[in-house]
Every structure is written in C-alpha cells, then in structure tokens.
PDB file of C-alpha atoms in Angstrom:
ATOM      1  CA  UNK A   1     103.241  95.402 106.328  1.00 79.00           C
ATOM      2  CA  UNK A   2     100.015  93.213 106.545  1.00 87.00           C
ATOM      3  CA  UNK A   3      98.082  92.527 109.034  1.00 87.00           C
ATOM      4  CA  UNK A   4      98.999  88.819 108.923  1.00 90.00           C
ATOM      5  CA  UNK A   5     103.067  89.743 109.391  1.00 91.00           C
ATOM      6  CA  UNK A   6     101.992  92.180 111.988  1.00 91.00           C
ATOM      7  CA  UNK A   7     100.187  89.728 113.730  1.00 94.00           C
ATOM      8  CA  UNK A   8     103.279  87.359 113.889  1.00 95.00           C
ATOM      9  CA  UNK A   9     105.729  90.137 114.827  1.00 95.00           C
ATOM     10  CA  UNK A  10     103.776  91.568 117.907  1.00 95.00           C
ATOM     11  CA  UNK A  11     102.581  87.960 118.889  1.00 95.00           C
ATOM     12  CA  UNK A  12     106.440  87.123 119.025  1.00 96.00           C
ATOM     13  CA  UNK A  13     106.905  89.646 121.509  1.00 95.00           C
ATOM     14  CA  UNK A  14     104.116  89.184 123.376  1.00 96.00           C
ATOM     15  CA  UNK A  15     106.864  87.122 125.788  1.00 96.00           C
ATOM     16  CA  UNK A  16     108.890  87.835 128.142  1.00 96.00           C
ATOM     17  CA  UNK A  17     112.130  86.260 126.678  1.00 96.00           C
ATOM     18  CA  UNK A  18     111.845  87.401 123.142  1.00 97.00           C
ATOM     19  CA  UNK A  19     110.693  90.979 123.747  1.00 97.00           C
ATOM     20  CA  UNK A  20     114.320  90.881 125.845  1.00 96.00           C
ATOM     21  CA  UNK A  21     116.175  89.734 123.326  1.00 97.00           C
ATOM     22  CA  UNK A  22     114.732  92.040 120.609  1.00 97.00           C
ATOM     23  CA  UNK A  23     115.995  95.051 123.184  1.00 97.00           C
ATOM     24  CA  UNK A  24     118.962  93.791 124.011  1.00 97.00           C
ATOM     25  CA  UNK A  25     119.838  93.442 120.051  1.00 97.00           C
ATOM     26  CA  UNK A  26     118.713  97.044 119.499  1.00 96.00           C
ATOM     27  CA  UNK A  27     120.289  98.386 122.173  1.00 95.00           C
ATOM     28  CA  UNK A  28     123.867  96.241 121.607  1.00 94.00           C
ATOM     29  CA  UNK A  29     123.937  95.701 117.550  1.00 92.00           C
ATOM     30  CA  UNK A  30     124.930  92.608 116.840  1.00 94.00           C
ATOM     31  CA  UNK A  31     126.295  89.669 119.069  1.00 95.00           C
ATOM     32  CA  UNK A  32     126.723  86.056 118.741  1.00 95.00           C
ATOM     33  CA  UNK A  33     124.288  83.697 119.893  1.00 94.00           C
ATOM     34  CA  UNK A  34     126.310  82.818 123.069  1.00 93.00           C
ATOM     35  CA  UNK A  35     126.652  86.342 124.493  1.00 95.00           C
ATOM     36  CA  UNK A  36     123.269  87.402 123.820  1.00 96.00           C
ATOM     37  CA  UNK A  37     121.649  84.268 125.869  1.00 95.00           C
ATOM     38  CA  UNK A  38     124.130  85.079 129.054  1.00 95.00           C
ATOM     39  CA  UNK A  39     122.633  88.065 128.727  1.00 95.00           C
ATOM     40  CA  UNK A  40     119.201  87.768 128.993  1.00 95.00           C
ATOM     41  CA  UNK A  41     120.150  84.585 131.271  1.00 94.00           C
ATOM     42  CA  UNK A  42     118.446  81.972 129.278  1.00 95.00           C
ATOM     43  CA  UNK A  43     119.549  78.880 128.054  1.00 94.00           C
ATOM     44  CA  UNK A  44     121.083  78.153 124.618  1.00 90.00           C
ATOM     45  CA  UNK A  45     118.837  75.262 123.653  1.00 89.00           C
ATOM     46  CA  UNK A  46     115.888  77.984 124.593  1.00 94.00           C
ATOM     47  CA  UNK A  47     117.362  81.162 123.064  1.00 95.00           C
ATOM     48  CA  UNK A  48     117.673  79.027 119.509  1.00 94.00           C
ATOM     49  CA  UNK A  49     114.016  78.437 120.097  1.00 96.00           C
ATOM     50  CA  UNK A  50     112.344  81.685 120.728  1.00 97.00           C
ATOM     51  CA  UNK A  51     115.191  83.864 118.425  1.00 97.00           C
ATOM     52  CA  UNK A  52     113.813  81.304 115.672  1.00 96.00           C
ATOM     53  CA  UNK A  53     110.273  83.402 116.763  1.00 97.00           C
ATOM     54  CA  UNK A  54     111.468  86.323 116.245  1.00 97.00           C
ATOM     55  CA  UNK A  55     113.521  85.757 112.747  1.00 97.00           C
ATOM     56  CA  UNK A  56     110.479  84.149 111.238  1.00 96.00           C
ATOM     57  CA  UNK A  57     108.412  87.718 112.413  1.00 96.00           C
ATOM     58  CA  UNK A  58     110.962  89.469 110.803  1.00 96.00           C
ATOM     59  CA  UNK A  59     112.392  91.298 113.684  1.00 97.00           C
ATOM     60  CA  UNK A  60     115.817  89.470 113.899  1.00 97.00           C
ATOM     61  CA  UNK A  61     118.211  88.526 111.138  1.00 97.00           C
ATOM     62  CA  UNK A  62     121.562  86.410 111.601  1.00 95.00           C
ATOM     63  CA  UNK A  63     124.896  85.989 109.578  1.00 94.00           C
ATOM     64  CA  UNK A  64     126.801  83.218 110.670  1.00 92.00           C
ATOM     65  CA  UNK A  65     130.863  83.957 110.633  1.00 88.00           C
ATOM     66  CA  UNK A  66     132.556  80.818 110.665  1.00 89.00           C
ATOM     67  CA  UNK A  67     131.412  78.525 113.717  1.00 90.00           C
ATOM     68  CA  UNK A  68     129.497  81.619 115.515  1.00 90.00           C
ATOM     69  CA  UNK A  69     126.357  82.929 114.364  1.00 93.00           C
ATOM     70  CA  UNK A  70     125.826  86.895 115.187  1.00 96.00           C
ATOM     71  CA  UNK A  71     122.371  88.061 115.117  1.00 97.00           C
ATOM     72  CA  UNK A  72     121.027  91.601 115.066  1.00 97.00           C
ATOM     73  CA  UNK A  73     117.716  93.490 115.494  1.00 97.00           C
ATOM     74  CA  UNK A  74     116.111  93.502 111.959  1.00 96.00           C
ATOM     75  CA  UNK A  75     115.513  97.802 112.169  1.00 94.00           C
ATOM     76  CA  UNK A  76     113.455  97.472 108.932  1.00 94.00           C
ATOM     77  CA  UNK A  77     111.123  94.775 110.188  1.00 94.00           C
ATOM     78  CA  UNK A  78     110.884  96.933 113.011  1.00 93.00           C
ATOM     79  CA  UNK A  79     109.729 100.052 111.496  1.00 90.00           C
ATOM     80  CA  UNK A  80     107.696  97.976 109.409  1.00 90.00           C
ATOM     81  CA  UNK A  81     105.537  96.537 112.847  1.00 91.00           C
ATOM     82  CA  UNK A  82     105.997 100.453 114.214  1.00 86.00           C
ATOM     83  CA  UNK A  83     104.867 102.239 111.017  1.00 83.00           C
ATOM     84  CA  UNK A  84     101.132  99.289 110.839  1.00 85.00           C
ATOM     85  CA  UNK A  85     100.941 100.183 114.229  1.00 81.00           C
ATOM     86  CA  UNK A  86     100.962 103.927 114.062  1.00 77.00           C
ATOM     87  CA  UNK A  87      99.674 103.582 110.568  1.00 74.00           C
ATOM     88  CA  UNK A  88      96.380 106.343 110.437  1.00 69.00           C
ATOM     89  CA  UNK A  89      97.411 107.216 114.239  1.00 71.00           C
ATOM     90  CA  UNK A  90      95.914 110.762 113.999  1.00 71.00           C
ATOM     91  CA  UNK A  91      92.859 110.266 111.910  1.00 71.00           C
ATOM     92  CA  UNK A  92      94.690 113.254 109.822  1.00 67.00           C
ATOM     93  CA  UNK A  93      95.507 115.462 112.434  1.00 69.00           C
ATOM     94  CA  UNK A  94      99.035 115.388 113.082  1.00 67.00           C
ATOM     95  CA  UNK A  95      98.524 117.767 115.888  1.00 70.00           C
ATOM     96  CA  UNK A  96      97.773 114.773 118.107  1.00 71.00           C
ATOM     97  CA  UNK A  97     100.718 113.152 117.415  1.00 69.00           C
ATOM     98  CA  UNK A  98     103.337 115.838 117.370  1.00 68.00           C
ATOM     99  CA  UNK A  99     105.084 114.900 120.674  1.00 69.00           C
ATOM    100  CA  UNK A 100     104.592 110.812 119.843  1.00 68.00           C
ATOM    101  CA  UNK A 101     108.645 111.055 118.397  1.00 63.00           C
ATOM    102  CA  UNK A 102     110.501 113.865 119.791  1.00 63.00           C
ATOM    103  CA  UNK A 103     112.358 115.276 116.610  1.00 58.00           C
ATOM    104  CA  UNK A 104     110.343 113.568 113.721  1.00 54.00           C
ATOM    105  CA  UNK A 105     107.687 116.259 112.373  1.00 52.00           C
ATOM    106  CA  UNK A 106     104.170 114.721 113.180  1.00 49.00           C
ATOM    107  CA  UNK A 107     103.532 115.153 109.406  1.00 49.00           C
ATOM    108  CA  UNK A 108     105.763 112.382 108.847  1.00 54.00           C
ATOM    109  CA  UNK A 109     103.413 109.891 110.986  1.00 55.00           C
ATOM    110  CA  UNK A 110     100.152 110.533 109.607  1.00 57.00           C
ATOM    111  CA  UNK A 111      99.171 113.056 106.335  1.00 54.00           C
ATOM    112  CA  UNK A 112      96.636 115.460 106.411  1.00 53.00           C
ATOM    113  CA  UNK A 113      92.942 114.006 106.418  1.00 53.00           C
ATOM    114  CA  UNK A 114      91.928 114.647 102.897  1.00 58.00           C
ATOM    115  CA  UNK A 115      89.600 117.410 102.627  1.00 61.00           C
ATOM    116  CA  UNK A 116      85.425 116.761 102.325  1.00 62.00           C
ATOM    117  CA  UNK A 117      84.245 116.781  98.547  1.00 67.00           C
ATOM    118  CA  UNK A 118      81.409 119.524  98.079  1.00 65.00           C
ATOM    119  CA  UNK A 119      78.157 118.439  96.423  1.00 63.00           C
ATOM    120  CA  UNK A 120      76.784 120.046  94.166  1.00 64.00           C
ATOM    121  CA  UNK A 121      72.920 120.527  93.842  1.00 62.00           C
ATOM    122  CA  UNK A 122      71.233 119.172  91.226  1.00 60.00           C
ATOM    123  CA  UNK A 123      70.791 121.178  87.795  1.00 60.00           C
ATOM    124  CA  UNK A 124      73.983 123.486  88.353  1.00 56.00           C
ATOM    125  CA  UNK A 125      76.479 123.481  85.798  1.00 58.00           C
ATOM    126  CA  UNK A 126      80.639 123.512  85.426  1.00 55.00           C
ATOM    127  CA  UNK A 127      81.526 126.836  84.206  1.00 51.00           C
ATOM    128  CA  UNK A 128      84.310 126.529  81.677  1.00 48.00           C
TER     129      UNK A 128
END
C-alpha cells in the first residue's frame, strides 16, 4: 500500500461513524445496507454517505442482490492499511514485536535487520 491509499484509509476512520461501521462489518460479515445503519443507529441518507468513505479507502466492498445491496469489510484492504502501518515495526528485531499478534510468529511482521557490511582497509586483497 502507498502512503497516499494509507492516508485515505486511516483518514476514513478517523470518525466516529465510519470506524463503527468498519467493526460492525468485521465483526458481522456481510449485511445489507438497511441492517447495518439500525445498527450503528444512523440514518440511511448518512450511512450511504460515509460507507461511500470507506469503499473509496478500500476498506468496504458491496454486491448488490437484487433491490438490497450487502456490504462487507474489505479484509484485504484491511491488512493492506495494517501491514503500512506495522510495516518496519521492529527496526529488525522481531523480539519487540513478538506479543503484538498472539499466534503469528513476530518474524512474520518484520525480517531480520540485514546485517552491517564490513569494510575493508585499503590495499587488502580477495583471496580466491
């Protein structure tokens, strides 16, 4: 993900409506429109507004089934804004972040820093 795209997706959530609606999805699965704005007590002509927001960040996705259109939590744009966001989290040491994820080896969030190059001095040579 780029920064730009990460950018949109956390700015999306940074309200109080749409971060609701993004954890009611992911919680739920899909719903249509109607049940999901009873649920998070907002109007309809509002929830079309700010779960526009969060389809354009990428962190919703809907499928309309004949007159009802069901939207879901877009889990790939997800871990797309998680993964930027955690993206060089440990500086190479996965040590720090080995309780971040219960379950998911902390070599999986960051790899190993890679290892200082050794200079050389001047006028030694490569043995072959």
């Amino acid at each position: 993900m780029k920064s730009g795209q990460a950018l949109e997706a956390f700015a999306a959530l940074a309200q109080e409506t749409r971060l609701g609606i993004l954890r009611h999805l992911i919680r739920i699965g899909a719903q249509p429109a109607s049940e999901i704005a009873d649920a998070v007590d907002v109007a309809p002509s509002t929830f079309s507004f700010h779960v526009a927001v969060l389809e354009r960040a990428k962190l919703v996705r809907s499928q309309r089934n004949r007159r009802q259109i069901f939207y879901s939590a877009d889990l790939n744009g997800v871990r797309d804004m998680l993964t930027f966001l955690l993206e060089d989290c440990c500086n190479g040491h996965p040590e720090i972040c080995a309780n971040l994820f219960p379950g998911i080896a902390a070599a999986q969030c960051c790899p190993p820093a890679p290892k200082p190059r050794v200079k050389r001095e001047a006028g030694s040579k490569k043995s072959r």
